[in-house]
Tab-separated table of C-alpha atoms and ligand atoms in Angstrom:
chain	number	residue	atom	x	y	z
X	1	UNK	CA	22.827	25.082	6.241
X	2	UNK	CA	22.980	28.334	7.567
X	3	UNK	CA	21.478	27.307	10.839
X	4	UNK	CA	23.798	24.894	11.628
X	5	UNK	CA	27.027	27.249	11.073
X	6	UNK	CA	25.160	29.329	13.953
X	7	UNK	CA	24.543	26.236	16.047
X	8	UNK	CA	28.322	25.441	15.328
X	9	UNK	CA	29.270	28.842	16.470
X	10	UNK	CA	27.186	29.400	19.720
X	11	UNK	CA	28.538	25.498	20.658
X	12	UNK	CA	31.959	26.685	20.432
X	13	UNK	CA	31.240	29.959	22.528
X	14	UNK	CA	29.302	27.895	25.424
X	15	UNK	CA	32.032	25.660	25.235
X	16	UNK	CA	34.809	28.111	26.015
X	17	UNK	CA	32.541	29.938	28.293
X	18	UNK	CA	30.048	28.605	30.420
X	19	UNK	CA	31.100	25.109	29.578
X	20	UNK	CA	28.066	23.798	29.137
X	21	UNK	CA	25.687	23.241	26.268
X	22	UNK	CA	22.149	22.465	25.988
X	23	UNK	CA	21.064	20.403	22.730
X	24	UNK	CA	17.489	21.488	21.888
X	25	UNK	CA	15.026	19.529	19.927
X	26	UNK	CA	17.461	16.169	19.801
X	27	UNK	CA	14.884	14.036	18.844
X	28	UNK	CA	15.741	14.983	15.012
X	29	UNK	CA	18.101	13.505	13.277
X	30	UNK	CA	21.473	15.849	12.826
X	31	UNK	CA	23.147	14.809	9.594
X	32	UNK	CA	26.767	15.900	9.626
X	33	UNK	CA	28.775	15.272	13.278
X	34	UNK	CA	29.409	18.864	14.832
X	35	UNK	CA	33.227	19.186	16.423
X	36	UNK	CA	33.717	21.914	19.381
X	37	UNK	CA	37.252	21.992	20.525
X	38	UNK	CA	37.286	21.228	24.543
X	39	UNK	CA	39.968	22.411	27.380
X	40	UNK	CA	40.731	19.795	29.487
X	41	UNK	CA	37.990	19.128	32.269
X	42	UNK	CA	35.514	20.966	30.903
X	43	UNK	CA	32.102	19.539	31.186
X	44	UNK	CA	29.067	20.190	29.152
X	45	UNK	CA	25.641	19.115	29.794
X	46	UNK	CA	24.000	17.474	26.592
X	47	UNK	CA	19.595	17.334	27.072
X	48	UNK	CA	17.851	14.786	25.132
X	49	UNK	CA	14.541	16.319	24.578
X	50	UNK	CA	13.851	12.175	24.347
X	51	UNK	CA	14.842	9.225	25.565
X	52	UNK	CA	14.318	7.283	22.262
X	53	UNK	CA	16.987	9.497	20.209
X	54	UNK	CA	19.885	7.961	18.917
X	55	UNK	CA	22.688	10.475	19.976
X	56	UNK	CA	26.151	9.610	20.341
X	57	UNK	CA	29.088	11.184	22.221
X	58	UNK	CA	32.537	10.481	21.409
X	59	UNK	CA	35.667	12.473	22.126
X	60	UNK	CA	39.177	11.645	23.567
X	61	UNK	CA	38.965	10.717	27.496
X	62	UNK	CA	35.493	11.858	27.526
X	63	UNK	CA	33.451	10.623	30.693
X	64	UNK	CA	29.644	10.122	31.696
X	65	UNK	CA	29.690	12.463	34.615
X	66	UNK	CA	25.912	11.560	35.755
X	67	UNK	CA	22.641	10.724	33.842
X	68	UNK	CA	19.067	12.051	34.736
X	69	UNK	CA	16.281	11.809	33.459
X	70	UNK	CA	13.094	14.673	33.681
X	71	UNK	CA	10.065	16.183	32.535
X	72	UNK	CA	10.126	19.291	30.472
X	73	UNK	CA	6.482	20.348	28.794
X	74	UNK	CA	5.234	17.130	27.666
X	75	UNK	CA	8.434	15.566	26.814
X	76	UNK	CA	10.607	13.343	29.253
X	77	UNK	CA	14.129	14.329	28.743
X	78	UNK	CA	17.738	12.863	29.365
X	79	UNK	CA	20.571	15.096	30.692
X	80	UNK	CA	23.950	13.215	30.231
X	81	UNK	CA	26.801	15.582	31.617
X	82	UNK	CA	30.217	14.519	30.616
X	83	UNK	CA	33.471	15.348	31.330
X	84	UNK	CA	36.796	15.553	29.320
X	85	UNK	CA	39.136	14.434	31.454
X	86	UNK	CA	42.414	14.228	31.855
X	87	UNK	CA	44.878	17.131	31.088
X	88	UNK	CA	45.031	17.142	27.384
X	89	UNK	CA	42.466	19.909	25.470
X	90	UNK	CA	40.727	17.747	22.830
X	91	UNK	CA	37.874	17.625	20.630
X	92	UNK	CA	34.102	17.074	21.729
X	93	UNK	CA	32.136	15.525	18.678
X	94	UNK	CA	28.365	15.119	18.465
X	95	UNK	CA	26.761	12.568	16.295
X	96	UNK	CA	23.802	10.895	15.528
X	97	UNK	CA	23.342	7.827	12.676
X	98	UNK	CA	21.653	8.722	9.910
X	99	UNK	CA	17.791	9.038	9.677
X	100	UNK	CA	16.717	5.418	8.759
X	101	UNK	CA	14.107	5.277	6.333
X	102	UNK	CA	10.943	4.189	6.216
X	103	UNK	CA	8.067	2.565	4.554
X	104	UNK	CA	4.865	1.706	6.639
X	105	UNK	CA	2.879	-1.256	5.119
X	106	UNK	CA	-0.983	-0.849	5.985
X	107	UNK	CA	-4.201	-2.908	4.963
X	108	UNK	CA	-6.392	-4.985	6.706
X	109	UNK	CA	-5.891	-7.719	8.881
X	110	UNK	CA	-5.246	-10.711	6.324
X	111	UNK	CA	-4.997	-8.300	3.369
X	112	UNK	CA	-0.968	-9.890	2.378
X	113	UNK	CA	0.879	-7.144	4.196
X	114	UNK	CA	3.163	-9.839	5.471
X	115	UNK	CA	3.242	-12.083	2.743
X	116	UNK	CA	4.567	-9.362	-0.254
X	117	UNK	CA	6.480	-7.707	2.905
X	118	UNK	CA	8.841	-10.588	2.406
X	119	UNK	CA	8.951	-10.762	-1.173
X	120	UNK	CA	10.695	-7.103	-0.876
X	121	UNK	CA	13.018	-7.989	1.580
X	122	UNK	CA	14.149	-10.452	-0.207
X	123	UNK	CA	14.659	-8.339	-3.770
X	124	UNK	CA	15.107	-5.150	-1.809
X	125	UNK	CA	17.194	-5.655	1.148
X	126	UNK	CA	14.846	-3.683	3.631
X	127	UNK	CA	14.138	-4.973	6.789
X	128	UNK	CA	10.772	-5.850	7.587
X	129	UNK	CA	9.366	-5.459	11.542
X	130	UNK	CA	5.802	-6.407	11.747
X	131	UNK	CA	4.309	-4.458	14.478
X	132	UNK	CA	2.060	-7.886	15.541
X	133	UNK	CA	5.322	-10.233	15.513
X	134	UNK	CA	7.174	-7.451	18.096
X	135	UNK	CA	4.080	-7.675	20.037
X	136	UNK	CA	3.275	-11.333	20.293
X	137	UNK	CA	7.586	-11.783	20.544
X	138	UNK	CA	7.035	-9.508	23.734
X	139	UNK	CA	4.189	-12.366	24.884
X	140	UNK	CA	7.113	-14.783	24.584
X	141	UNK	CA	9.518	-12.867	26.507
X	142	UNK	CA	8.202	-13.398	29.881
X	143	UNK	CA	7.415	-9.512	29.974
X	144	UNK	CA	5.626	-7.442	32.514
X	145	UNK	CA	3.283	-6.236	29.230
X	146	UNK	CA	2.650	-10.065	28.339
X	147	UNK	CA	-0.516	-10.415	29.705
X	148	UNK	CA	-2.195	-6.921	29.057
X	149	UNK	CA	-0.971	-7.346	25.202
X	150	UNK	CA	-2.195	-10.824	24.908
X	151	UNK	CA	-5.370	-10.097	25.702
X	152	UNK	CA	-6.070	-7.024	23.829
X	153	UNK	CA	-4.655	-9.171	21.181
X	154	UNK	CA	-7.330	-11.756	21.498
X	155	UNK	CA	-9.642	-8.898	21.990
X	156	UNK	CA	-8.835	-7.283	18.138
X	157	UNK	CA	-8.101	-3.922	20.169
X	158	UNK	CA	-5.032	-1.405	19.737
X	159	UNK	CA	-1.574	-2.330	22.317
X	160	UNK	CA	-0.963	1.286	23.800
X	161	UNK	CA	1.301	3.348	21.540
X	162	UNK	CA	4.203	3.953	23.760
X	163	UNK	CA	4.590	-0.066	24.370
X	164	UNK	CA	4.754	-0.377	20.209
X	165	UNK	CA	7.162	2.155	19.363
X	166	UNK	CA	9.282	1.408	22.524
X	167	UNK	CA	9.467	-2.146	20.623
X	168	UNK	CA	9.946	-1.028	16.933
X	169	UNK	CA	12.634	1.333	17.910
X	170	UNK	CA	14.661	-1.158	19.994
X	171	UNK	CA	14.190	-3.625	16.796
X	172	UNK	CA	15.064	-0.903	14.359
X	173	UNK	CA	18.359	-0.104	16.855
X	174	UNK	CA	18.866	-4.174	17.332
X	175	UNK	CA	18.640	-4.753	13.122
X	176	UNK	CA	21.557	-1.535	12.708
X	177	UNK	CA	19.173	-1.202	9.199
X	178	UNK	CA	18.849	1.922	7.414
X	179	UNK	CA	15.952	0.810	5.620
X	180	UNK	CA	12.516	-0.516	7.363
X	181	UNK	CA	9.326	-1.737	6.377
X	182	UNK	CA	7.005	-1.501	8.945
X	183	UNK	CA	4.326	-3.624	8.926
X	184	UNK	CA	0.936	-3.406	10.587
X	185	UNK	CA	1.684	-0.233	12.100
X	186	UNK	CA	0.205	3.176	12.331
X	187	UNK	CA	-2.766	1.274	13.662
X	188	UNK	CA	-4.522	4.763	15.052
X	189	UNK	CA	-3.855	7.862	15.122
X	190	UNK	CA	-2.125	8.048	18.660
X	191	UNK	CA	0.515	5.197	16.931
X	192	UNK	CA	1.277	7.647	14.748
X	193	UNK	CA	1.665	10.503	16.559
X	194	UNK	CA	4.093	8.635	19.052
X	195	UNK	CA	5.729	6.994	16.691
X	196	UNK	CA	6.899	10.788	15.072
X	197	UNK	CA	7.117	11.830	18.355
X	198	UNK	CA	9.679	9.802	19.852
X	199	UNK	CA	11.573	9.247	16.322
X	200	UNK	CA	10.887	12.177	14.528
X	201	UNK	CA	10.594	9.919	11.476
X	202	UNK	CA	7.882	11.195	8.526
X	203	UNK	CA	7.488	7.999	6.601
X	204	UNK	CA	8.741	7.633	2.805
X	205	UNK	CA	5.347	6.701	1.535
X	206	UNK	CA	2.488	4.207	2.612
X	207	UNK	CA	1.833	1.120	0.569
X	208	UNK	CA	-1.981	0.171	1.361
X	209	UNK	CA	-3.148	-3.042	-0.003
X	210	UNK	CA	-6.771	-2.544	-0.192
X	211	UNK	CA	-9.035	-6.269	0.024
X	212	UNK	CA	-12.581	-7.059	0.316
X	213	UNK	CA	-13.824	-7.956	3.875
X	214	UNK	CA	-15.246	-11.205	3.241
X	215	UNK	CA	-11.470	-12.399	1.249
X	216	UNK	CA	-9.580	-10.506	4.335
X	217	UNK	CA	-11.716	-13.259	6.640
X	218	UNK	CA	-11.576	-16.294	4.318
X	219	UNK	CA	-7.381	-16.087	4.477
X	220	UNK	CA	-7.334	-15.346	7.822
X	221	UNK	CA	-9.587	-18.350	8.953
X	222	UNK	CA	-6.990	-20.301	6.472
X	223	UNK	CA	-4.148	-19.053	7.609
X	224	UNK	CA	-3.151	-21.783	9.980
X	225	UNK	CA	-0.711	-20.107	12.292
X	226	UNK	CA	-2.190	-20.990	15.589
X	227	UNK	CA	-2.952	-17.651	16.426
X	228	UNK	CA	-5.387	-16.584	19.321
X	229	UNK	CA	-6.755	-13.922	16.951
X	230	UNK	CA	-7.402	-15.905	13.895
X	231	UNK	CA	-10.896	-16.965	14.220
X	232	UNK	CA	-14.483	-15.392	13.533
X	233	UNK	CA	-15.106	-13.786	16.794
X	234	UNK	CA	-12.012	-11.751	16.608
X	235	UNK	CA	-11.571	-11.052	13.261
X	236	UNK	CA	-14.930	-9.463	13.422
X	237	UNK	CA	-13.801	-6.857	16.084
X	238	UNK	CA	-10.297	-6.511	14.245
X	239	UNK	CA	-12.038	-5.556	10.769
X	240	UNK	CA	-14.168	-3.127	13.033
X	241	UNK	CA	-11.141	-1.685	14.602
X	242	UNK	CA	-9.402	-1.446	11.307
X	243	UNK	CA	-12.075	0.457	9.374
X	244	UNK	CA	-12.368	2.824	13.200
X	245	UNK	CA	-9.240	3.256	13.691
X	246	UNK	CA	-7.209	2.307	10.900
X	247	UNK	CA	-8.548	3.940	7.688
X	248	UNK	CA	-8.226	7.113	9.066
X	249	UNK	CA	-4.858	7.040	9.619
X	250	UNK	CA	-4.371	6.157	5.824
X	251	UNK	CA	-6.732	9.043	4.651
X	252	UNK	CA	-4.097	11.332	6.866
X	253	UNK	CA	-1.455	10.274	4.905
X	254	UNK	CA	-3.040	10.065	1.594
X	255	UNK	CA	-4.355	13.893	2.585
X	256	UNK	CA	-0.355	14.458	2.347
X	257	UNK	CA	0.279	12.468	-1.132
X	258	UNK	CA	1.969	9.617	0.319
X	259	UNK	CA	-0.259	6.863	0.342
X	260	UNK	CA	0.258	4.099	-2.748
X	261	UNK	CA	-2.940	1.789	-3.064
X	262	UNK	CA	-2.633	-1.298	-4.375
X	263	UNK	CA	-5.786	-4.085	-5.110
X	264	UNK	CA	-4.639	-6.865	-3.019
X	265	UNK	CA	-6.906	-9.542	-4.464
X	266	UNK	CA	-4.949	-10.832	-7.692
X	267	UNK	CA	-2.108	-13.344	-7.420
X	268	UNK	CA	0.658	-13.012	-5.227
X	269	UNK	CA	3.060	-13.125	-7.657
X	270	UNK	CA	0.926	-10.436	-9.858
X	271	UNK	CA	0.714	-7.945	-6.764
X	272	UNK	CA	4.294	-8.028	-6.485
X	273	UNK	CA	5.018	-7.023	-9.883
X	274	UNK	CA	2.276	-4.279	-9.220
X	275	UNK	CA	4.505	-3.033	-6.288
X	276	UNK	CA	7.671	-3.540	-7.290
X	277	UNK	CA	8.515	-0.076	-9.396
X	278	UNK	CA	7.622	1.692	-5.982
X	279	UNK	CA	10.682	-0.199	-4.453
X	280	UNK	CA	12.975	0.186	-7.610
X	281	UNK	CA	12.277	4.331	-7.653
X	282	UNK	CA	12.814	4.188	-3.975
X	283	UNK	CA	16.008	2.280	-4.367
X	284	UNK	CA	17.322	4.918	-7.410
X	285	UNK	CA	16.332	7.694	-5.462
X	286	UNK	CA	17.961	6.411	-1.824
X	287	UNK	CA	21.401	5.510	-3.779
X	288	UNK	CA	21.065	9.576	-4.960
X	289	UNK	CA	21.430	10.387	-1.539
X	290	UNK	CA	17.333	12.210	-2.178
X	291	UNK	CA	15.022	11.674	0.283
X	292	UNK	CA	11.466	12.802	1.445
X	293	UNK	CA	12.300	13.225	4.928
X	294	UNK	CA	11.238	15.788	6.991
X	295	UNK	CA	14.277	16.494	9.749
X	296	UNK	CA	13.038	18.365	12.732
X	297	UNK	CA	15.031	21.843	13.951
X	298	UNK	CA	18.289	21.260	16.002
X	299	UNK	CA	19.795	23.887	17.973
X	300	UNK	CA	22.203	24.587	20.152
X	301	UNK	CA	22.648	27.571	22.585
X	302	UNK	CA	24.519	28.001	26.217
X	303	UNK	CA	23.319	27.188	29.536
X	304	UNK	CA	23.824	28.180	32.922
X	305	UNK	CA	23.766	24.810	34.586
K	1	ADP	N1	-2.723	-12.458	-2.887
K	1	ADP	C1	-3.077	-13.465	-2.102
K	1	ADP	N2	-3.984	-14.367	-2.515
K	1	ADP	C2	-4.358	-15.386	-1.712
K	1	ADP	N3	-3.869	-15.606	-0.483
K	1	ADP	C3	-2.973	-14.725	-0.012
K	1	ADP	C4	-2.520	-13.612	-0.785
K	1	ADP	N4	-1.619	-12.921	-0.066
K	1	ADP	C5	-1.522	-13.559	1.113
K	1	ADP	N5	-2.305	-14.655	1.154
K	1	ADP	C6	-2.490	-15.602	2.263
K	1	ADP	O1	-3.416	-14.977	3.158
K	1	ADP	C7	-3.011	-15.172	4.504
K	1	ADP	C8	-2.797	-13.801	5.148
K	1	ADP	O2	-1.671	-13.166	4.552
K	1	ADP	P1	-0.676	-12.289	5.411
K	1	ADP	O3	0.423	-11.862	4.522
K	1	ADP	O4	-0.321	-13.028	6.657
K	1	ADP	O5	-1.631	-11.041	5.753
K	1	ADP	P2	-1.464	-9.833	6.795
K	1	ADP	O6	0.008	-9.733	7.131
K	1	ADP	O7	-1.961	-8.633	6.063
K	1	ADP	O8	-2.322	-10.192	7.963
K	1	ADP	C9	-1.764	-16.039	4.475
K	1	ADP	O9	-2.117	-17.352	4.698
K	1	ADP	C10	-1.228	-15.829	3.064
K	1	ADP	O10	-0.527	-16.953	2.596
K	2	UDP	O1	0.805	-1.812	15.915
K	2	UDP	C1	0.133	-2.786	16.291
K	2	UDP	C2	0.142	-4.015	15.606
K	2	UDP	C3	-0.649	-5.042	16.077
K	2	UDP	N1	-1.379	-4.888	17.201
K	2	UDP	C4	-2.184	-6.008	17.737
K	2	UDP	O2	-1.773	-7.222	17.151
K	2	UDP	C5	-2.859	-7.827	16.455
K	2	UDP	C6	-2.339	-8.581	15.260
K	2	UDP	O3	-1.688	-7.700	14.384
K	2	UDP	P1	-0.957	-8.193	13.055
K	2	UDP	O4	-0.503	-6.990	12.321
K	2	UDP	O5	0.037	-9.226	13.394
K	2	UDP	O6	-2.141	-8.931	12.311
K	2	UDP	P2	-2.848	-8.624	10.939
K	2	UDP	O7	-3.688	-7.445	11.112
K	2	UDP	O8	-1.776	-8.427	9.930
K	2	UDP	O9	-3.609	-9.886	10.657
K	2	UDP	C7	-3.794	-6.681	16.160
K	2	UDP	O10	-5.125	-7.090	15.934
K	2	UDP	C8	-3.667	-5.854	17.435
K	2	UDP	O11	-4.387	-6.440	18.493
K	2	UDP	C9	-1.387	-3.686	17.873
K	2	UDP	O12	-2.059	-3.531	18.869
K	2	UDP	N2	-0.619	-2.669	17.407
């Protein structure tokens, strides 16, 4: 924790000196709230490296001063300058919630991601967002994107990343879980790759149920849901897409030990049972406080602004 006594430290010097601070990196997750004593009207600039972090800002009287939002490098960032006001010296404190975890459910289209999704929220007490429910939700809404992701949906292709993970964040915020299962999602490469971008998030593991093609199709065809996708046309350019796309996106993560495979043609009962210890370990590990996660650097250091 050495770094953060330093970050600690050059906070409470900016603060007392050029009254400003610059948060670097924010899109991590910071643990433990950081305190930095304030003299009255003070104000400090705090830059979100992100707009998709989670920070808070709490401290006696304190006020949003102004908001704006730029581009740094590659990332769009959010400068929120507050104030303390009023005449009494207080105390500035910087939190963020902490890091949700999370499991990302992958497998064919049809291959029971959904089906044993719900079996573990119900013994397990994660919540479950399925990527395609956020998406065909967002059809529903009325929303500018309804058209463009309805018919990529009918189309078996990819909804660009940045629409996704704008939607499985605001459902992760919306649910105020700590622990997700998200379903249907990496999809490609660039899903994942956004989706740590923006969050910062490394997943927990990846549960893949693996299924033949031609059982994937039969249950989709009987699935009976009214979907535009379910039908023989589509499903053959969503199995296409899937092994594309897809697969590689599993063979990234099983490159870093974290993929789980599981046969997903037996019962669903019996596949259950198959996944269940991976839940139960998670659950005895998570109430030991141990987790996987990889938190990104967070720094703090003065600015002139
Ligand atoms: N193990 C299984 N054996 C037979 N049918 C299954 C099994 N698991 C799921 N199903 C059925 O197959 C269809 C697709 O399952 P679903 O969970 O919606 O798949 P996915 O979310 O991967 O697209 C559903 O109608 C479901 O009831
Ligand atoms: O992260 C996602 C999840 C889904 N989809 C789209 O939504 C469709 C249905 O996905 P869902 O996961 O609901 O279906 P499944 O593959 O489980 O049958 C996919 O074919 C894609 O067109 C997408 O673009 N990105």
């Amino acid at each position: 924790m050495a770094w953060a006594v330093r970050s600690l430290r050059r906070l409470q010097s900016a603060a007392s000196s050029s009254q400003a601070v610059r948060l670097l990196e924010s899109r991590s997750w910071i643990r433990n709230p950081r305190k930095v004593d304030v003299c009255a009207g003070q104000n400090f600039v705090l830059k979100q490296y992100s707009s998709e972090t989670f920070w808070e800002v709490h401290g006696a009287s304190l006020r949003t001063l102004s908001t704006t939002t730029y581009t740094t490098h590659e990332d769009a960032s959010t400068t929120h300058e507050v104030s303390k006001g009023g005449s009494d010296d207080g105390t500035l404190t910087l939190t963020s919630k902490s890091p949700p975890r999370v499991v990302f459910i992958l497998g064919g289209p049809g291959s029971g991601k959904g089906t044993q999704c719900q079996k573990i929220v119900d013994k397990f007490g994660f919540v479950h967002l399925s990527a395609g429910d956020l998406l065909r939700a967002e059809i529903q809404s009325g929303s500018q994107y309804g058209d463009m992701i309805k018919n990529m949906i009918k189309d078996g292709k990819i909804v660009p990343s940045e629409v996704t993970v704008r939607l499985l964040l605001k459902a992760m915020e919306d649910s105020k879980g700590e622990k997700f299962l998200i379903d249907g999602f990496p999809r490609n490469d660039e899903n994942r790759a956004v989706f740590e971008r923006m969050t910062g998030i490394i997943p927990e593991f990846i549960l893949f149920f693996d299924c033949p093609e031609d059982e994937m199709e039969r249950r989709v065809l009987g699935r009976n849901q009214g979907r535009v996708d379910d039908n023989k046309e589509t499903m053959q350019k969503r199995l296409k897409v899937f092994i594309d796309f897809s697969v590689p996106v599993v063979k990234y993560y099983e490159s870093m030990g974290k993929v789980h495979k599981v046969t997903a043609t037996g019962s669903i009962d019996d596949i259950h049972t198959t996944i269940e210890p991976l839940f139960e370990q998670f659950s005895e590990a998570h109430s030991t406080g141990e987790s996987q996660y990889a938190t990104g650097k967070f720094d703090t250091s003065p600015t002139n602004n």
